[in-house]
Amino acid sequence: MKPDEVEDVEIRLLLEGVQRIYGYDFRDYADASIKRRLNHWLAESGFDTFSQAQSRLLRERSVFESLLRGITVNVTEMFRDPAFFRAVREQVVPFLKTYPFVKIWHAGCATGEEAYSMAILLNEEGMAGRYRMYATDINETVLQKASEGVMPITEMQRFTRNYQKAGGRASFADYYTARYDRAILSAALKKDIVFAPHNLAVDGEFGEMNLVLCRNVMIYFKPALKERCLRLFDSSLLAGGFLCLGLKESLERRKMGERYEELAAPLRIYRKRYG
Amino acid sequence: MAETLDANPRQDGTAPKTAARSFEAVTIGVSTGGVHALQKLLGQLPATFPLPILIVQHISADADSGLAKLLDERCPLRVKEADEQDEIRPGTVYLAPPNYHLLVEREGFLSLSADPYVSFARPSVDVLFESAAAVFGRGLIGIVLTGANFDGSQGLKTIKRKGGVAIVQDPADAEARQMPQAAIAATGVDYVVALDGMAALLQKLAARRNTIPHDEKGRDD
Ligand SMILES: C[S@@+](CC[C@H](N)C(=O)[O-])C[C@H]1O[C@@H](n2cnc3c(N)ncnc32)[C@H](O)[C@@H]1O
């Protein structure tokens, strides 16, 4: 048999085992990148083959957790894609302002930067106290970090540039205090964000959202799982609500597409139609 | 997987359906000097070139999609920036978008990822080459062109290990020679050629069947 074929079988068995034992379902993740990351994990964990890793993986939760950390990609930043946040500010917020109170869901929030960016933006637009955010992720390690709201100070320069490009109205330094090599986000940003575990592959909807963001998460999923997520978002969103995807994700080829109109064309902001 | 791709010939009409080891795709990795090199290479390939071409050109994270448009205007083949889940079609050139890795999925379509940098780059040539090698095996032609870094050499090594063909731009002909040199040092390369001869070589390979000396172990190793 050919090495790749053996490995593909091993990976399938491993993901099957992980699903059955731990309830985390990675079977519908796009093969190429999960394979890459699994191989990376394998090399770091010291096992020779996936078959060899399997036995301990299925018996020791700590081994599984290292796998989980290895295969979820948590790269994020404040005001990632500044043009997107500028468009939210200019084209989405005016609609949100017409509600007395809005609910927002960040699905796949990683370490929270996207939610904190949105909090800054909404506060600057005069919506402080009029929103609640649910920021969810499959990975509890990143959620823990997210709720702490502490970032490396070395990132602040880049984040400040993003903030300015995104149309920030104040000074980015107003939103954190520097402590040695850390930047601690101000409590005012945290108080209306709830961080919670949620797995898009198995868990259910969140009701009555005005805005759902799921950026750079479904890009790792196979078509069937993408469709599942989109159904989830659709049933979570109010009519007239907004769905924001990553810059390289689109509704164009999705069944759900016709229920949405695209607001800011290349920036993947969609509005759910009424009726 | 790869076998099913074989059953679905991506050749021009003249290739018989039984062409078990005909080439299925071309991957190109290029960095410094790439805009010029790609214009030259793609400019010499006719619109009838039968294979899909997947390209990683190192590009800054906030670049726009201008390069795909420029190449599309100046080359006979259709050039587009890769979108997630694009089906890989013959005679089409796919360019990795800025800030995303480009990968090949088993089912014959493309995927993108925002994984961390690999070989100091995103998009990374190594990521494209390794994922394409896993899918196309012996049916893959990998090309490393001009560049001032080392990305692509690991990927080209993988392409060779899985039975594909490796072509490298002659360092003496390259605007930046490091990338071709690193690739040549990393693996046994099949062809070292100047840019000018490359389009003709590709056409020759694409038109041929059973070009690779093959052992009984199969296409994957
Ligand atoms: C690349 S990050 C995106 C972070 C942020 N949305 C952004 O665009 O900057 C992807 C996140 O999706 C999470 N994720 C992956 N699979 C998931 C799943 N099945 N359910 C929920 N979150 C998931 C990962 O843990 C990771 O934190």
Coordinates of C-alpha atoms and ligand atoms in Angstrom, one line a residue:
Chain A
M1 CA 0.0 0.0 0.0
K2 CA 1.1 3.6 -0.6
P3 CA 2.2 5.6 2.4
D4 CA -0.4 8.4 1.8
E5 CA -3.2 5.9 1.6
V6 CA -2.2 4.3 4.9
E7 CA -2.0 7.7 6.5
D8 CA -5.3 8.8 5.1
V9 CA -6.9 5.7 6.6
E10 CA -5.2 6.3 9.9
I11 CA -6.4 9.9 10.0
R12 CA -9.9 8.9 9.3
L13 CA -9.8 6.3 12.1
L14 CA -8.3 8.8 14.5
L15 CA -10.9 11.4 13.8
E16 CA -13.6 8.8 14.2
G17 CA -12.2 7.8 17.5
V18 CA -11.9 11.4 18.7
Q19 CA -15.5 12.0 17.8
R20 CA -16.8 8.9 19.6
I21 CA -14.8 9.4 22.7
Y22 CA -14.6 13.1 23.2
G23 CA -17.5 14.3 21.1
Y24 CA -15.4 16.7 19.0
D25 CA -16.2 16.1 15.4
F26 CA -13.4 17.0 12.9
R27 CA -14.5 14.5 10.2
D28 CA -16.0 17.3 8.1
Y29 CA -13.0 19.5 8.1
A30 CA -11.3 20.1 4.7
D31 CA -8.7 17.4 4.4
A32 CA -5.7 19.2 3.1
S33 CA -5.2 21.6 6.0
I34 CA -6.3 19.3 8.8
K35 CA -3.9 16.7 7.4
R36 CA -1.1 19.3 7.5
R37 CA -1.8 20.3 11.0
L38 CA -2.2 16.7 12.2
N39 CA 1.2 15.9 10.8
H40 CA 2.6 18.9 12.5
W41 CA 1.1 17.7 15.8
L42 CA 2.4 14.2 15.2
A43 CA 5.9 15.4 14.6
E44 CA 5.8 17.5 17.8
S45 CA 4.2 14.9 20.0
G46 CA 6.9 12.3 19.3
F47 CA 4.7 9.5 18.0
D48 CA 5.9 7.8 14.8
T49 CA 2.5 7.2 13.3
F50 CA -1.1 8.1 13.9
S51 CA -1.9 4.5 14.7
Q52 CA 0.7 4.6 17.4
A53 CA -0.7 7.9 18.8
Q54 CA -4.3 6.5 18.8
S55 CA -4.1 4.3 21.9
R56 CA -3.0 7.1 24.2
L57 CA -5.0 9.7 22.4
L58 CA -8.2 7.8 23.1
R59 CA -7.3 7.1 26.8
E60 CA -5.7 10.2 28.0
R61 CA -7.6 13.5 27.9
S62 CA -4.4 15.5 28.1
V63 CA -3.1 14.0 24.8
F64 CA -6.4 14.8 23.2
E65 CA -6.2 18.3 24.4
S66 CA -2.8 18.8 22.9
L67 CA -4.2 17.5 19.7
L68 CA -7.1 19.9 20.0
R69 CA -4.7 22.8 20.4
G70 CA -2.7 21.6 17.5
I71 CA -5.5 21.3 15.0
T72 CA -7.5 24.4 15.7
V73 CA -6.1 27.5 14.2
N74 CA -6.5 30.5 16.5
V75 CA -4.8 33.2 14.6
T76 CA -6.6 36.5 14.9
E77 CA -6.1 40.2 15.5
M78 CA -7.8 43.4 16.5
F79 CA -9.6 45.0 13.6
R80 CA -8.5 42.2 11.3
D81 CA -9.3 43.5 7.7
P82 CA -9.8 47.1 8.7
A83 CA -11.9 47.8 5.6
F84 CA -14.4 45.3 6.9
F85 CA -14.7 47.0 10.2
R86 CA -15.0 50.4 8.5
A87 CA -17.9 49.0 6.5
V88 CA -19.6 47.6 9.6
R89 CA -19.2 51.1 11.2
E90 CA -20.6 52.9 8.2
Q91 CA -23.1 50.5 6.8
V92 CA -24.3 48.1 9.5
V93 CA -24.2 50.2 12.7
P94 CA -26.8 52.7 11.3
F95 CA -29.3 49.8 11.1
L96 CA -28.3 48.4 14.5
K97 CA -29.0 51.9 16.0
T98 CA -32.6 51.6 15.1
Y99 CA -33.0 48.9 17.7
P100 CA -33.2 49.7 21.5
F101 CA -30.9 46.7 22.2
V102 CA -29.0 44.3 19.9
K103 CA -27.6 40.8 20.2
I104 CA -24.4 39.8 18.5
W105 CA -22.8 36.3 18.0
H106 CA -19.1 35.9 17.2
A107 CA -18.8 32.2 16.2
G108 CA -15.2 31.0 16.3
C109 CA -14.0 34.0 18.3
A110 CA -10.6 32.5 19.1
T111 CA -8.8 34.8 21.6
G112 CA -11.5 37.4 21.4
E113 CA -9.9 40.2 19.4
E114 CA -12.9 40.4 17.0
A115 CA -15.4 40.8 19.8
Y116 CA -13.3 43.4 21.5
S117 CA -12.9 45.3 18.2
M118 CA -16.6 45.3 17.8
A119 CA -17.1 46.5 21.4
I120 CA -14.8 49.4 20.7
L121 CA -16.6 50.2 17.5
L122 CA -20.1 50.1 19.0
N123 CA -19.1 52.2 22.1
E124 CA -17.6 54.8 19.8
E125 CA -20.8 54.9 17.8
G126 CA -22.8 55.6 20.9
M127 CA -24.2 52.1 21.5
A128 CA -22.5 51.4 24.8
G129 CA -24.9 49.5 27.1
R130 CA -27.2 48.7 24.2
Y131 CA -25.7 45.4 23.1
R132 CA -24.8 42.0 24.4
M133 CA -22.2 39.8 22.6
Y134 CA -21.9 36.1 22.7
A135 CA -18.4 35.1 21.7
T136 CA -18.0 31.3 21.2
D137 CA -15.3 28.9 20.2
I138 CA -14.7 25.1 20.3
N139 CA -11.4 25.6 22.0
E140 CA -11.6 26.3 25.8
T141 CA -8.0 27.3 26.1
V142 CA -8.5 30.3 23.7
L143 CA -11.8 31.2 25.4
Q144 CA -10.0 31.4 28.8
K145 CA -7.5 33.8 27.2
A146 CA -10.2 35.7 25.5
S147 CA -12.0 36.4 28.8
E148 CA -8.8 37.7 30.3
G149 CA -8.4 40.3 27.6
V150 CA -4.7 40.5 27.9
M151 CA -2.5 40.8 24.8
P152 CA 1.2 41.1 24.1
I153 CA 2.2 44.7 24.1
T154 CA 4.3 44.1 21.0
E155 CA 1.1 43.7 19.0
M156 CA -0.2 47.2 19.9
Q157 CA 1.5 49.0 17.1
R158 CA -0.1 46.7 14.5
F159 CA -3.5 46.8 16.2
T160 CA -3.3 50.6 16.4
R161 CA -2.7 50.9 12.7
N162 CA -5.6 48.5 12.0
Y163 CA -7.8 50.6 14.4
Q164 CA -7.0 53.8 12.6
K165 CA -7.6 52.3 9.1
A166 CA -10.9 50.9 10.4
G167 CA -12.1 54.5 11.1
G168 CA -11.4 54.6 14.8
R169 CA -12.5 57.9 16.4
A170 CA -10.3 58.0 19.4
S171 CA -6.8 56.9 20.3
F172 CA -6.3 53.1 20.5
A173 CA -4.2 53.6 23.6
D174 CA -7.3 54.7 25.5
Y175 CA -8.5 51.1 25.4
Y176 CA -5.8 49.4 27.3
T177 CA -3.3 49.8 30.1
A178 CA 0.3 48.7 29.6
R179 CA 1.8 46.5 32.3
Y180 CA 5.3 45.4 31.5
D181 CA 5.0 43.4 28.3
R182 CA 1.3 43.0 28.4
A183 CA -1.6 45.2 27.3
I184 CA -4.7 44.8 29.5
L185 CA -8.0 45.7 27.8
S186 CA -10.2 48.1 29.7
A187 CA -13.1 46.6 31.8
A188 CA -15.6 48.7 29.9
L189 CA -15.0 46.6 26.8
K190 CA -15.4 43.3 28.6
K191 CA -18.6 43.8 30.5
D192 CA -21.1 43.1 27.8
I193 CA -19.3 40.1 26.2
V194 CA -20.1 36.5 27.3
F195 CA -17.5 34.0 26.3
A196 CA -18.8 30.4 26.1
P197 CA -17.9 27.1 24.5
H198 CA -19.9 26.2 21.4
N199 CA -19.0 23.7 18.7
L200 CA -20.4 24.5 15.3
A201 CA -20.2 20.9 14.2
V202 CA -22.6 19.6 16.9
D203 CA -24.2 22.4 18.9
G204 CA -27.4 24.3 18.3
E205 CA -28.5 27.8 17.5
F206 CA -28.4 31.1 19.5
G207 CA -31.7 32.9 19.3
E208 CA -32.7 36.3 17.9
M209 CA -29.4 37.7 16.8
N210 CA -29.1 41.0 15.0
L211 CA -25.6 40.3 13.8
V212 CA -23.6 37.1 13.4
L213 CA -19.9 37.1 12.6
C214 CA -18.2 33.9 11.6
R215 CA -15.0 34.9 10.0
N216 CA -12.2 32.6 8.9
V217 CA -13.8 29.5 10.5
M218 CA -15.9 27.8 7.9
I219 CA -13.0 28.2 5.5
Y220 CA -11.7 25.0 7.2
F221 CA -14.9 23.1 6.7
K222 CA -16.1 20.8 4.0
P223 CA -19.2 21.9 2.1
A224 CA -21.6 19.8 4.2
L225 CA -20.4 21.3 7.4
K226 CA -20.5 24.8 5.9
E227 CA -24.1 24.3 5.0
R228 CA -24.8 23.2 8.6
C229 CA -23.3 26.3 10.0
L230 CA -25.1 28.5 7.6
R231 CA -28.4 26.9 8.6
L232 CA -27.5 27.5 12.2
F233 CA -26.7 31.2 11.6
D234 CA -29.9 31.6 9.6
S235 CA -32.1 30.2 12.3
S236 CA -30.3 32.4 14.8
L237 CA -30.7 35.6 12.9
L238 CA -33.7 38.0 12.9
A239 CA -35.0 39.1 9.5
G240 CA -33.0 42.2 8.5
G241 CA -30.1 40.9 10.6
F242 CA -26.5 40.7 9.3
L243 CA -24.1 37.9 8.6
C244 CA -20.4 38.6 8.2
L245 CA -18.0 36.1 6.8
G246 CA -14.3 36.1 6.1
L247 CA -13.0 38.0 3.1
K248 CA -12.4 34.7 1.2
E249 CA -15.8 33.1 2.1
S250 CA -19.0 33.8 0.3
L251 CA -22.6 32.8 0.1
E252 CA -22.4 32.6 -3.7
R253 CA -22.3 28.9 -3.9
R254 CA -24.4 28.2 -0.9
K255 CA -28.0 27.2 -0.8
M256 CA -28.6 29.9 1.8
G257 CA -27.4 32.5 -0.6
E258 CA -30.8 33.5 -2.0
R259 CA -32.1 34.4 1.5
Y260 CA -29.5 37.2 1.8
E261 CA -28.5 40.3 0.0
E262 CA -24.9 41.4 -0.1
L263 CA -24.3 44.7 1.4
A264 CA -20.7 45.6 1.0
A265 CA -19.7 43.5 -2.0
P266 CA -16.1 42.4 -1.5
L267 CA -16.3 42.6 2.3
R268 CA -18.7 39.7 2.7
I269 CA -21.4 41.5 4.7
Y270 CA -24.8 40.0 4.1
R271 CA -28.3 41.0 5.2
K272 CA -31.0 38.5 5.8
R273 CA -34.1 39.4 3.7
Y274 CA -37.5 39.9 5.3
G275 CA -40.0 37.1 4.6
Chain B
M1 CA -8.6 10.0 -4.7
A2 CA -5.8 10.4 -7.2
E3 CA -7.0 7.4 -9.1
T4 CA -10.4 8.8 -9.7
L5 CA -8.8 11.9 -11.1
D6 CA -7.0 9.7 -13.6
A7 CA -10.3 8.2 -14.7
N8 CA -11.4 11.7 -15.5
P9 CA -8.9 12.8 -18.1
R10 CA -7.9 16.4 -17.9
Q11 CA -6.0 16.2 -21.2
D12 CA -7.0 17.7 -24.5
G13 CA -9.1 15.7 -26.8
T14 CA -6.2 13.7 -28.3
A15 CA -5.3 12.0 -25.1
P16 CA -6.8 8.5 -24.8
K17 CA -8.8 7.9 -21.6
T18 CA -6.5 5.2 -20.6
A19 CA -3.6 7.6 -20.1
A20 CA -3.0 6.3 -16.6
R21 CA 0.0 8.5 -15.8
S22 CA -0.6 11.6 -17.8
F23 CA 0.0 14.8 -16.0
E24 CA -2.9 16.4 -14.2
A25 CA -1.6 19.7 -12.9
V26 CA 1.2 22.2 -12.7
T27 CA 2.2 24.1 -9.5
I28 CA 4.4 27.1 -9.6
G29 CA 6.2 28.8 -6.7
V30 CA 7.8 32.2 -7.2
S31 CA 8.8 35.3 -5.2
T32 CA 11.0 38.2 -6.0
G33 CA 10.9 39.0 -9.7
G34 CA 7.7 36.9 -10.0
V35 CA 5.5 39.4 -11.7
H36 CA 7.8 39.7 -14.6
A37 CA 8.6 35.9 -14.7
L38 CA 5.0 34.9 -14.6
Q39 CA 4.1 37.3 -17.4
K40 CA 6.8 35.8 -19.5
L41 CA 6.0 32.2 -18.8
L42 CA 2.3 32.4 -18.9
G43 CA 2.5 34.7 -21.9
Q44 CA 4.0 31.9 -23.9
L45 CA 1.4 29.3 -23.1
P46 CA -1.4 29.0 -25.6
A47 CA -5.1 29.2 -24.5
T48 CA -5.3 25.5 -25.4
F49 CA -2.8 24.4 -22.7
P50 CA -4.6 21.4 -21.2
L51 CA -3.5 21.4 -17.5
P52 CA -4.6 23.5 -14.6
I53 CA -1.9 25.7 -13.2
L54 CA -1.7 26.6 -9.5
I55 CA 0.5 29.4 -8.5
V56 CA 1.9 30.8 -5.2
Q57 CA 3.5 34.2 -5.8
H58 CA 4.7 35.8 -2.5
I59 CA 2.8 39.0 -2.1
S60 CA 2.2 41.4 0.8
A61 CA -0.8 40.6 3.0
D62 CA -2.7 43.7 2.1
A63 CA -2.1 43.6 -1.6
D64 CA -5.3 43.7 -3.8
S65 CA -6.1 41.2 -6.5
G66 CA -4.4 43.2 -9.2
L67 CA -1.9 40.6 -10.2
A68 CA -4.5 38.1 -11.3
K69 CA -6.2 40.7 -13.4
L70 CA -3.0 41.8 -15.0
L71 CA -2.0 38.3 -15.9
D72 CA -5.4 37.5 -17.1
E73 CA -5.2 40.5 -19.5
R74 CA -1.8 39.7 -20.8
C75 CA -1.9 35.9 -21.1
P76 CA -3.9 33.7 -23.4
L77 CA -5.0 31.4 -20.5
R78 CA -7.7 32.4 -18.1
V79 CA -6.1 33.6 -14.9
K80 CA -8.1 34.0 -11.7
E81 CA -7.5 34.5 -8.0
A82 CA -8.4 31.3 -6.2
D83 CA -11.6 31.3 -4.3
E84 CA -12.4 28.7 -1.6
Q85 CA -13.9 25.6 -3.2
D86 CA -13.0 26.5 -6.8
E87 CA -13.1 23.4 -8.9
I88 CA -9.8 22.8 -10.5
R89 CA -10.4 23.1 -14.2
P90 CA -8.0 22.4 -17.1
G91 CA -6.5 25.3 -18.9
T92 CA -7.1 27.7 -16.0
V93 CA -4.5 29.5 -13.9
Y94 CA -5.3 29.9 -10.2
L95 CA -3.3 32.4 -8.1
A96 CA -3.2 32.2 -4.3
P97 CA -4.8 35.2 -2.8
P98 CA -2.8 37.5 -0.5
N99 CA -2.7 36.4 3.1
Y100 CA -4.0 32.9 2.6
H101 CA -2.4 29.6 1.9
L102 CA -3.7 27.7 -1.2
L103 CA -4.2 24.0 -0.9
V104 CA -5.5 21.2 -3.1
E105 CA -8.3 18.9 -1.8
R106 CA -8.7 15.3 -2.8
E107 CA -12.0 15.8 -4.5
G108 CA -10.3 18.1 -7.1
F109 CA -11.0 21.5 -5.7
L110 CA -9.1 24.2 -4.0
S111 CA -9.2 25.3 -0.4
L112 CA -7.7 28.3 1.4
S113 CA -6.3 28.5 4.9
A114 CA -5.4 31.3 7.3
D115 CA -2.9 29.1 9.2
P116 CA 0.3 30.7 10.5
Y117 CA 3.1 31.5 8.1
V118 CA 5.0 28.5 6.7
S119 CA 8.6 29.1 5.5
F120 CA 8.0 32.7 6.5
A121 CA 5.3 33.1 4.0
R122 CA 1.6 33.1 3.5
P123 CA 0.7 32.1 0.9
S124 CA 3.6 29.5 1.1
V125 CA 4.9 27.6 -1.8
D126 CA 5.6 24.6 0.4
V127 CA 2.0 24.4 1.6
L128 CA 0.7 24.4 -2.0
F129 CA 3.3 21.9 -3.3
E130 CA 2.9 19.4 -0.4
S131 CA -0.9 19.4 -0.6
A132 CA -0.9 19.1 -4.4
A133 CA 1.7 16.3 -4.2
A134 CA -0.6 14.3 -1.9
V135 CA -3.4 14.6 -4.4
F136 CA -1.8 14.4 -7.8
G137 CA 1.3 12.3 -6.9
R138 CA 3.0 11.3 -10.2
G139 CA 0.6 13.5 -12.1
L140 CA 2.1 16.7 -10.8
I141 CA 4.7 19.0 -12.3
G142 CA 6.2 21.4 -9.8
I143 CA 8.1 24.5 -10.8
V144 CA 10.3 26.8 -8.7
L145 CA 11.1 30.2 -10.2
T146 CA 13.0 33.3 -9.1
G147 CA 12.9 34.3 -5.5
A148 CA 15.1 35.5 -2.6
N149 CA 14.2 33.0 0.0
F150 CA 13.9 29.2 0.5
D151 CA 10.2 28.6 0.3
G152 CA 9.4 25.8 -2.1
S153 CA 12.4 23.6 -1.7
Q154 CA 10.7 21.3 0.9
G155 CA 7.6 21.2 -1.2
L156 CA 9.5 20.3 -4.4
K157 CA 11.2 17.5 -2.5
T158 CA 7.8 16.2 -1.5
I159 CA 6.6 16.4 -5.2
K160 CA 9.6 14.3 -6.2
R161 CA 9.1 11.8 -3.4
K162 CA 5.6 11.2 -4.6
G163 CA 6.7 10.7 -8.1
G164 CA 6.1 14.0 -9.7
V165 CA 8.3 16.0 -12.0
A166 CA 10.5 18.9 -10.7
I167 CA 11.5 21.9 -12.9
V168 CA 13.6 24.7 -11.6
Q169 CA 14.4 28.0 -13.3
D170 CA 18.1 28.2 -14.1
P171 CA 19.6 30.3 -11.2
A172 CA 21.7 32.2 -13.7
D173 CA 18.5 33.2 -15.5
A174 CA 16.6 34.2 -12.4
E175 CA 16.2 37.7 -11.1
A176 CA 16.8 36.3 -7.6
R177 CA 18.7 33.0 -7.5
Q178 CA 18.2 31.8 -3.9
M179 CA 14.9 30.1 -4.3
P180 CA 16.0 28.1 -7.4
Q181 CA 19.3 27.3 -5.8
A182 CA 17.7 26.1 -2.6
A183 CA 15.3 23.9 -4.6
I184 CA 18.2 22.3 -6.6
A185 CA 20.1 21.7 -3.4
A186 CA 17.1 20.1 -1.7
T187 CA 16.1 17.4 -4.3
G188 CA 17.0 15.7 -7.5
V189 CA 15.5 18.1 -10.1
D190 CA 14.4 16.8 -13.5
Y191 CA 14.9 20.0 -15.5
V192 CA 16.9 23.2 -14.9
V193 CA 15.9 25.6 -17.6
A194 CA 15.8 29.3 -18.5
L195 CA 12.4 30.9 -18.5
D196 CA 12.4 31.2 -22.2
G197 CA 12.4 27.5 -22.7
M198 CA 9.9 26.6 -20.0
A199 CA 6.6 27.1 -21.9
A200 CA 7.8 24.8 -24.6
L201 CA 8.9 22.2 -22.1
L202 CA 5.5 22.3 -20.3
Q203 CA 3.7 21.9 -23.6
K204 CA 5.8 18.9 -24.4
L205 CA 5.2 17.3 -21.0
A206 CA 1.5 18.0 -21.1
A207 CA 1.1 16.4 -24.5
R208 CA 3.0 13.3 -23.5
R209 CA 1.8 10.3 -21.7
N210 CA 3.6 8.0 -19.4
T211 CA 6.5 10.4 -19.3
I212 CA 7.7 9.4 -15.9
P213 CA 9.8 6.3 -15.5
H214 CA 7.7 4.4 -13.1
D215 CA 8.1 1.5 -10.8
E216 CA 5.5 -0.8 -9.6
K217 CA 5.0 0.8 -6.2
G218 CA 2.5 3.2 -7.6
R219 CA 2.2 6.9 -7.9
D220 CA 2.5 7.9 -4.3
D221 CA 6.1 7.0 -3.6
Ligands
LIG1 C1 -8.7 31.5 12.4 S1 -9.7 31.6 13.9 C2 -10.8 33.0 13.5 C3 -10.8 34.0 14.6 C4 -11.7 35.3 14.2 N1 -13.0 35.0 13.9 C5 -11.0 36.0 13.1 O1 -11.5 36.0 12.0 O2 -10.0 36.7 13.4 C6 -10.7 30.2 13.8 C7 -11.4 29.8 15.1 O3 -12.4 28.9 14.9 C8 -12.5 27.9 15.9 N2 -13.2 26.7 15.5 C9 -12.7 25.7 14.7 N3 -13.6 24.7 14.6 C10 -14.7 25.1 15.3 C11 -16.0 24.6 15.6 N4 -16.3 23.4 15.1 N5 -16.8 25.3 16.3 C12 -16.5 26.5 16.9 N6 -15.3 27.1 16.7 C13 -14.4 26.4 15.9 C14 -11.0 27.7 16.2 O4 -10.8 27.2 17.5 C15 -10.4 29.1 16.1 O5 -10.4 29.8 17.3

